PDB file of C-alpha atoms in Angstrom:
ATOM      1  CA  MET A  67     -72.516   0.234  73.595  1.00 54.00           C
ATOM      2  CA  ASN A  68     -72.742  -0.609  77.301  1.00 65.00           C
ATOM      3  CA  ARG A  69     -70.278   2.149  78.191  1.00 80.00           C
ATOM      4  CA  PRO A  70     -71.536   5.379  79.793  1.00 86.00           C
ATOM      5  CA  GLY A  71     -72.288   8.182  77.370  1.00 88.00           C
ATOM      6  CA  THR A  72     -69.655  10.812  76.631  1.00 91.00           C
ATOM      7  CA  PRO A  73     -69.701  13.260  79.584  1.00 92.00           C
ATOM      8  CA  ALA A  74     -70.761  16.883  79.207  1.00 90.00           C
ATOM      9  CA  THR A  75     -67.322  17.956  80.399  1.00 92.00           C
ATOM     10  CA  TYR A  76     -65.839  16.651  77.131  1.00 93.00           C
ATOM     11  CA  PHE A  77     -67.971  19.006  75.047  1.00 92.00           C
ATOM     12  CA  ASP A  78     -67.431  21.904  77.449  1.00 90.00           C
ATOM     13  CA  ALA A  79     -63.666  21.414  77.150  1.00 92.00           C
ATOM     14  CA  MET A  80     -63.797  21.161  73.347  1.00 94.00           C
ATOM     15  CA  TYR A  81     -65.803  24.354  72.916  1.00 93.00           C
ATOM     16  CA  GLY A  82     -63.748  26.020  75.640  1.00 91.00           C
ATOM     17  CA  SER A  83     -60.635  25.519  73.525  1.00 92.00           C
ATOM     18  CA  ALA A  84     -62.042  26.876  70.258  1.00 93.00           C
ATOM     19  CA  GLU A  85     -65.239  28.345  68.846  1.00 95.00           C
ATOM     20  CA  ASP A  86     -65.308  25.650  66.140  1.00 93.00           C
ATOM     21  CA  PRO A  87     -63.270  22.810  67.707  1.00 94.00           C
ATOM     22  CA  TRP A  88     -63.798  20.349  64.824  1.00 93.00           C
ATOM     23  CA  SER A  89     -63.200  23.010  62.116  1.00 94.00           C
ATOM     24  CA  LEU A  90     -66.618  22.267  60.659  1.00 95.00           C
ATOM     25  CA  THR A  91     -66.719  25.567  58.787  1.00 94.00           C
ATOM     26  CA  GLU A  92     -63.262  25.205  57.212  1.00 94.00           C
ATOM     27  CA  ARG A  93     -62.425  21.601  56.322  1.00 96.00           C
ATOM     28  CA  TRP A  94     -63.199  20.413  52.800  1.00 97.00           C
ATOM     29  CA  TYR A  95     -64.050  16.997  54.299  1.00 97.00           C
ATOM     30  CA  GLU A  96     -66.833  18.533  56.379  1.00 97.00           C
ATOM     31  CA  ARG A  97     -68.156  20.813  53.647  1.00 96.00           C
ATOM     32  CA  ARG A  98     -68.279  17.910  51.151  1.00 97.00           C
ATOM     33  CA  LYS A  99     -70.025  15.674  53.692  1.00 98.00           C
ATOM     34  CA  TYR A 100     -72.632  18.366  54.425  1.00 97.00           C
ATOM     35  CA  ASP A 101     -73.245  18.891  50.707  1.00 97.00           C
ATOM     36  CA  LEU A 102     -73.726  15.138  50.245  1.00 98.00           C
ATOM     37  CA  THR A 103     -76.092  15.067  53.225  1.00 98.00           C
ATOM     38  CA  VAL A 104     -78.346  17.746  51.744  1.00 98.00           C
ATOM     39  CA  ALA A 105     -78.108  16.238  48.247  1.00 98.00           C
ATOM     40  CA  ALA A 106     -79.378  12.906  49.614  1.00 98.00           C
ATOM     41  CA  LEU A 107     -82.682  14.409  50.820  1.00 98.00           C
ATOM     42  CA  PRO A 108     -85.434  12.707  48.806  1.00 97.00           C
ATOM     43  CA  LEU A 109     -87.785  15.710  48.669  1.00 97.00           C
ATOM     44  CA  PRO A 110     -87.060  19.137  47.175  1.00 96.00           C
ATOM     45  CA  ARG A 111     -88.696  20.989  50.046  1.00 97.00           C
ATOM     46  CA  TYR A 112     -89.579  20.324  53.673  1.00 98.00           C
ATOM     47  CA  ARG A 113     -92.093  21.980  55.960  1.00 98.00           C
ATOM     48  CA  ARG A 114     -90.288  21.749  59.313  1.00 98.00           C
ATOM     49  CA  ALA A 115     -86.852  20.288  60.097  1.00 98.00           C
ATOM     50  CA  PHE A 116     -85.226  19.396  63.421  1.00 98.00           C
ATOM     51  CA  GLU A 117     -81.435  19.247  63.759  1.00 98.00           C
ATOM     52  CA  PRO A 118     -80.240  18.326  67.258  1.00 98.00           C
ATOM     53  CA  GLY A 119     -76.508  18.626  67.927  1.00 96.00           C
ATOM     54  CA  CYS A 120     -76.172  21.456  65.422  1.00 97.00           C
ATOM     55  CA  SER A 121     -72.768  22.621  66.738  1.00 96.00           C
ATOM     56  CA  VAL A 122     -71.786  25.876  65.017  1.00 97.00           C
ATOM     57  CA  GLY A 123     -74.616  25.712  62.458  1.00 97.00           C
ATOM     58  CA  GLU A 124     -72.764  24.796  59.257  1.00 97.00           C
ATOM     59  CA  LEU A 125     -75.214  22.063  58.238  1.00 98.00           C
ATOM     60  CA  THR A 126     -78.066  24.193  59.608  1.00 98.00           C
ATOM     61  CA  ARG A 127     -77.313  26.866  56.994  1.00 98.00           C
ATOM     62  CA  ARG A 128     -77.560  24.302  54.208  1.00 98.00           C
ATOM     63  CA  LEU A 129     -80.801  22.831  55.542  1.00 98.00           C
ATOM     64  CA  ALA A 130     -82.322  26.312  55.620  1.00 98.00           C
ATOM     65  CA  ASP A 131     -82.230  26.394  51.799  1.00 98.00           C
ATOM     66  CA  ARG A 132     -84.497  23.326  51.589  1.00 98.00           C
ATOM     67  CA  CYS A 133     -86.829  23.863  54.546  1.00 98.00           C
ATOM     68  CA  ALA A 134     -89.564  26.362  55.403  1.00 98.00           C
ATOM     69  CA  THR A 135     -88.386  26.290  59.017  1.00 98.00           C
ATOM     70  CA  VAL A 136     -85.400  24.705  60.781  1.00 98.00           C
ATOM     71  CA  LEU A 137     -85.270  24.142  64.536  1.00 98.00           C
ATOM     72  CA  ALA A 138     -81.669  23.460  65.550  1.00 98.00           C
ATOM     73  CA  CYS A 139     -80.285  22.864  69.031  1.00 98.00           C
ATOM     74  CA  ASP A 140     -77.138  21.980  70.914  1.00 97.00           C
ATOM     75  CA  ARG A 141     -76.299  21.130  74.519  1.00 95.00           C
ATOM     76  CA  VAL A 142     -73.361  23.579  74.674  1.00 96.00           C
ATOM     77  CA  GLU A 143     -74.336  27.215  75.146  1.00 95.00           C
ATOM     78  CA  SER A 144     -71.297  28.621  73.324  1.00 95.00           C
ATOM     79  CA  ALA A 145     -72.107  26.463  70.278  1.00 96.00           C
ATOM     80  CA  VAL A 146     -75.681  27.761  70.364  1.00 97.00           C
ATOM     81  CA  ARG A 147     -74.426  31.356  70.431  1.00 97.00           C
ATOM     82  CA  THR A 148     -72.147  30.701  67.458  1.00 97.00           C
ATOM     83  CA  ALA A 149     -74.865  28.930  65.474  1.00 98.00           C
ATOM     84  CA  ARG A 150     -77.290  31.776  66.189  1.00 98.00           C
ATOM     85  CA  ARG A 151     -74.763  34.331  64.954  1.00 97.00           C
ATOM     86  CA  ARG A 152     -73.987  32.330  61.803  1.00 97.00           C
ATOM     87  CA  THR A 153     -77.698  31.898  60.967  1.00 98.00           C
ATOM     88  CA  ALA A 154     -78.821  35.367  62.016  1.00 97.00           C
ATOM     89  CA  ALA A 155     -79.608  36.331  58.411  1.00 97.00           C
ATOM     90  CA  LEU A 156     -81.849  33.276  57.970  1.00 98.00           C
ATOM     91  CA  PRO A 157     -85.299  34.112  59.395  1.00 98.00           C
ATOM     92  CA  ASN A 158     -86.505  30.525  58.957  1.00 98.00           C
ATOM     93  CA  VAL A 159     -83.882  29.180  61.414  1.00 98.00           C
ATOM     94  CA  SER A 160     -84.169  29.107  65.203  1.00 98.00           C
ATOM     95  CA  VAL A 161     -81.378  27.770  67.414  1.00 98.00           C
ATOM     96  CA  HIS A 162     -82.047  26.632  70.983  1.00 97.00           C
ATOM     97  CA  HIS A 163     -80.072  25.408  73.966  1.00 97.00           C
ATOM     98  CA  MET A 164     -81.539  21.961  74.621  1.00 95.00           C
ATOM     99  CA  LEU A 165     -80.423  18.786  76.388  1.00 93.00           C
ATOM    100  CA  LEU A 166     -81.750  15.684  74.691  1.00 92.00           C
ATOM    101  CA  PRO A 167     -83.634  13.529  75.317  1.00 93.00           C
ATOM    102  CA  GLU A 168     -84.831  15.159  78.557  1.00 93.00           C
ATOM    103  CA  GLU A 169     -85.857  18.188  76.518  1.00 95.00           C
ATOM    104  CA  TRP A 170     -87.589  17.583  73.210  1.00 97.00           C
ATOM    105  CA  PRO A 171     -89.376  20.062  70.910  1.00 97.00           C
ATOM    106  CA  GLU A 172     -93.142  20.135  70.620  1.00 96.00           C
ATOM    107  CA  GLY A 173     -94.928  19.287  67.395  1.00 97.00           C
ATOM    108  CA  SER A 174     -94.039  17.109  64.438  1.00 98.00           C
ATOM    109  CA  PHE A 175     -91.381  17.293  61.722  1.00 98.00           C
ATOM    110  CA  ASP A 176     -91.137  16.039  58.173  1.00 98.00           C
ATOM    111  CA  LEU A 177     -87.316  16.037  58.406  1.00 98.00           C
ATOM    112  CA  ILE A 178     -84.974  15.140  61.276  1.00 98.00           C
ATOM    113  CA  VAL A 179     -81.195  15.138  60.797  1.00 98.00           C
ATOM    114  CA  LEU A 180     -78.977  13.312  63.317  1.00 98.00           C
ATOM    115  CA  SER A 181     -75.455  14.243  62.283  1.00 97.00           C
ATOM    116  CA  GLU A 182     -72.376  13.207  64.320  1.00 96.00           C
ATOM    117  CA  LEU A 183     -74.509  12.821  67.446  1.00 96.00           C
ATOM    118  CA  LEU A 184     -75.658   9.291  68.201  1.00 97.00           C
ATOM    119  CA  TYR A 185     -72.272   7.686  68.933  1.00 95.00           C
ATOM    120  CA  TYR A 186     -71.928   9.863  72.039  1.00 95.00           C
ATOM    121  CA  LEU A 187     -75.020   8.313  73.661  1.00 95.00           C
ATOM    122  CA  ASP A 188     -75.239   5.276  75.926  1.00 95.00           C
ATOM    123  CA  GLU A 189     -77.583   2.516  74.838  1.00 94.00           C
ATOM    124  CA  LEU A 190     -80.526   3.636  76.981  1.00 95.00           C
ATOM    125  CA  THR A 191     -80.284   7.266  75.853  1.00 96.00           C
ATOM    126  CA  LEU A 192     -79.783   6.242  72.238  1.00 96.00           C
ATOM    127  CA  GLY A 193     -82.914   4.116  72.366  1.00 96.00           C
ATOM    128  CA  THR A 194     -84.917   6.991  73.850  1.00 97.00           C
ATOM    129  CA  VAL A 195     -83.648   9.459  71.228  1.00 97.00           C
ATOM    130  CA  LEU A 196     -84.538   7.084  68.384  1.00 97.00           C
ATOM    131  CA  GLU A 197     -88.002   6.416  69.823  1.00 97.00           C
ATOM    132  CA  ARG A 198     -88.716  10.130  70.151  1.00 97.00           C
ATOM    133  CA  THR A 199     -87.301  10.763  66.694  1.00 98.00           C
ATOM    134  CA  VAL A 200     -89.675   8.274  65.088  1.00 97.00           C
ATOM    135  CA  SER A 201     -92.593   9.576  67.182  1.00 97.00           C
ATOM    136  CA  SER A 202     -91.872  13.150  66.073  1.00 97.00           C
ATOM    137  CA  LEU A 203     -91.601  12.256  62.386  1.00 98.00           C
ATOM    138  CA  GLU A 204     -94.737  12.654  60.322  1.00 97.00           C
ATOM    139  CA  PRO A 205     -95.787   9.581  58.310  1.00 96.00           C
ATOM    140  CA  GLU A 206     -93.344   9.266  55.369  1.00 96.00           C
ATOM    141  CA  GLY A 207     -91.122  11.883  57.017  1.00 97.00           C
ATOM    142  CA  THR A 208     -87.366  11.755  56.381  1.00 98.00           C
ATOM    143  CA  LEU A 209     -84.682  10.788  58.905  1.00 98.00           C
ATOM    144  CA  VAL A 210     -81.036  11.363  57.936  1.00 98.00           C
ATOM    145  CA  THR A 211     -78.198   9.870  59.968  1.00 98.00           C
ATOM    146  CA  VAL A 212     -74.547  10.593  59.174  1.00 98.00           C
ATOM    147  CA  HIS A 213     -71.618   9.590  61.389  1.00 98.00           C
ATOM    148  CA  TRP A 214     -67.809   9.300  61.346  1.00 97.00           C
ATOM    149  CA  ASN A 215     -66.815   5.694  60.777  1.00 97.00           C
ATOM    150  CA  HIS A 216     -63.383   5.494  62.404  1.00 97.00           C
ATOM    151  CA  PRO A 217     -62.918   4.461  66.053  1.00 95.00           C
ATOM    152  CA  VAL A 218     -62.606   7.429  68.430  1.00 94.00           C
ATOM    153  CA  GLU A 219     -62.062   7.138  72.173  1.00 91.00           C
ATOM    154  CA  GLU A 220     -65.006   9.406  72.986  1.00 91.00           C
ATOM    155  CA  HIS A 221     -67.354   7.607  70.565  1.00 94.00           C
ATOM    156  CA  LEU A 222     -69.226   4.562  71.850  1.00 94.00           C
ATOM    157  CA  THR A 223     -69.493   3.120  68.354  1.00 94.00           C
ATOM    158  CA  THR A 224     -68.777   3.918  64.694  1.00 96.00           C
ATOM    159  CA  GLY A 225     -70.971   5.049  61.827  1.00 97.00           C
ATOM    160  CA  ALA A 226     -71.454   1.400  60.841  1.00 97.00           C
ATOM    161  CA  GLY A 227     -72.511   0.575  64.406  1.00 96.00           C
ATOM    162  CA  ILE A 228     -75.063   3.390  64.363  1.00 97.00           C
ATOM    163  CA  ALA A 229     -76.420   2.095  61.048  1.00 97.00           C
ATOM    164  CA  ARG A 230     -76.943  -1.361  62.561  1.00 97.00           C
ATOM    165  CA  ARG A 231     -78.758   0.137  65.562  1.00 96.00           C
ATOM    166  CA  VAL A 232     -81.038   2.365  63.488  1.00 97.00           C
ATOM    167  CA  ALA A 233     -81.896  -0.636  61.272  1.00 96.00           C
ATOM    168  CA  ASP A 234     -83.460  -2.282  64.349  1.00 95.00           C
ATOM    169  CA  GLN A 235     -85.671   0.710  65.103  1.00 96.00           C
ATOM    170  CA  PRO A 236     -89.343   0.014  64.260  1.00 95.00           C
ATOM    171  CA  GLY A 237     -91.244   2.418  62.052  1.00 95.00           C
ATOM    172  CA  LEU A 238     -88.451   3.253  59.602  1.00 97.00           C
ATOM    173  CA  ALA A 239     -87.704   2.141  56.047  1.00 96.00           C
ATOM    174  CA  LEU A 240     -84.213   2.563  54.576  1.00 97.00           C
ATOM    175  CA  LEU A 241     -84.156   4.648  51.397  1.00 96.00           C
ATOM    176  CA  ALA A 242     -80.442   5.337  50.846  1.00 97.00           C
ATOM    177  CA  ASP A 243     -77.221   3.887  52.287  1.00 98.00           C
ATOM    178  CA  HIS A 244     -74.079   5.812  51.303  1.00 98.00           C
ATOM    179  CA  ARG A 245     -70.880   4.403  52.794  1.00 97.00           C
ATOM    180  CA  GLU A 246     -67.369   5.710  52.499  1.00 97.00           C
ATOM    181  CA  GLU A 247     -64.241   4.808  54.397  1.00 96.00           C
ATOM    182  CA  ASP A 248     -64.717   7.842  56.608  1.00 98.00           C
ATOM    183  CA  PHE A 249     -68.466   8.110  57.234  1.00 98.00           C
ATOM    184  CA  VAL A 250     -71.840   6.402  56.859  1.00 98.00           C
ATOM    185  CA  LEU A 251     -74.758   8.442  55.518  1.00 98.00           C
ATOM    186  CA  GLN A 252     -78.222   6.891  55.570  1.00 98.00           C
ATOM    187  CA  VAL A 253     -81.663   8.200  54.648  1.00 98.00           C
ATOM    188  CA  HIS A 254     -84.727   6.596  56.195  1.00 98.00           C
ATOM    189  CA  ARG A 255     -88.410   7.333  55.736  1.00 97.00           C
ATOM    190  CA  ARG A 256     -90.985   6.825  58.430  1.00 97.00           C
ATOM    191  CA  THR A 257     -93.504   4.258  57.339  1.00 94.00           C
ATOM    192  CA  SER A 258     -96.756   5.593  55.902  1.00 90.00           C
ATOM    193  CA  ALA A 259     -99.918   6.055  57.967  1.00 88.00           C
ATOM    194  CA  ASP A 260    -101.048   2.509  57.082  1.00 89.00           C
ATOM    195  CA  GLY A 261     -97.655   1.079  58.083  1.00 87.00           C
ATOM    196  CA  GLY A 262     -96.505   0.562  54.504  1.00 89.00           C
ATOM    197  CA  ARG A 263     -93.198   1.462  52.884  1.00 92.00           C
ATOM    198  CA  PRO A 264     -93.179   5.016  51.469  1.00 92.00           C
ATOM    199  CA  ALA A 265     -92.798   5.436  47.728  1.00 91.00           C
ATOM    200  CA  GLY A 266     -89.293   6.107  46.406  1.00 91.00           C
ATOM    201  CA  VAL A 267     -88.242   9.304  44.677  1.00 92.00           C
ATOM    202  CA  ALA A 268     -88.899   8.010  41.137  1.00 93.00           C
ATOM    203  CA  ALA A 269     -92.230   6.472  42.104  1.00 92.00           C
ATOM    204  CA  ARG A 270     -93.389   9.767  43.620  1.00 90.00           C
ATOM    205  CA  GLU A 271     -92.844  11.391  40.228  1.00 91.00           C
ATOM    206  CA  GLY A 272     -94.526   8.582  38.277  1.00 93.00           C
ATOM    207  CA  LEU A 273     -91.341   7.299  36.672  1.00 95.00           C
ATOM    208  CA  VAL A 274     -91.865   3.701  37.836  1.00 92.00           C
TER     209      VAL A 274
END
């Protein structure tokens, strides 16, 4: 991933051509993927979630059902306006215009979702985003990554490439690894306060 990151002009052009340029609110592929993403969350409820690159807010709406508060953001102002409109009836959701990693929200999160975002970033920016992600996660907090796995000109890598990079990031333990031909969905937990591996879902409920 030594190529430059995808330029802002690409996103401006995409959202300039359509309100929802990837048809995230319409395609069965996208709706199924979002449902799988939320179903993979290891906890029934979360205190505070962060979803950068929220686009038009389709996944944001699903996360709102499982989280006390959701802070979503996107770098494109028109996407932020659309996401705000589509989540206007959800008082636990706030959507911000934010350019990562230069801008990063204050406070900690027990859930961060990086969906269809990381393959746009050059290696230096990707490393900074992952470092700040881990730093912002509370001990045993959940990190979800989900990315398209086919080569795309504007993507610097595939979902499998992102999975390999995240595996090298200190402070995370892999909980779930769901791979399909089209996308890679992974769930990580931040290590516990003593640096240990967090308990799995069954262990948390005393089943093992």
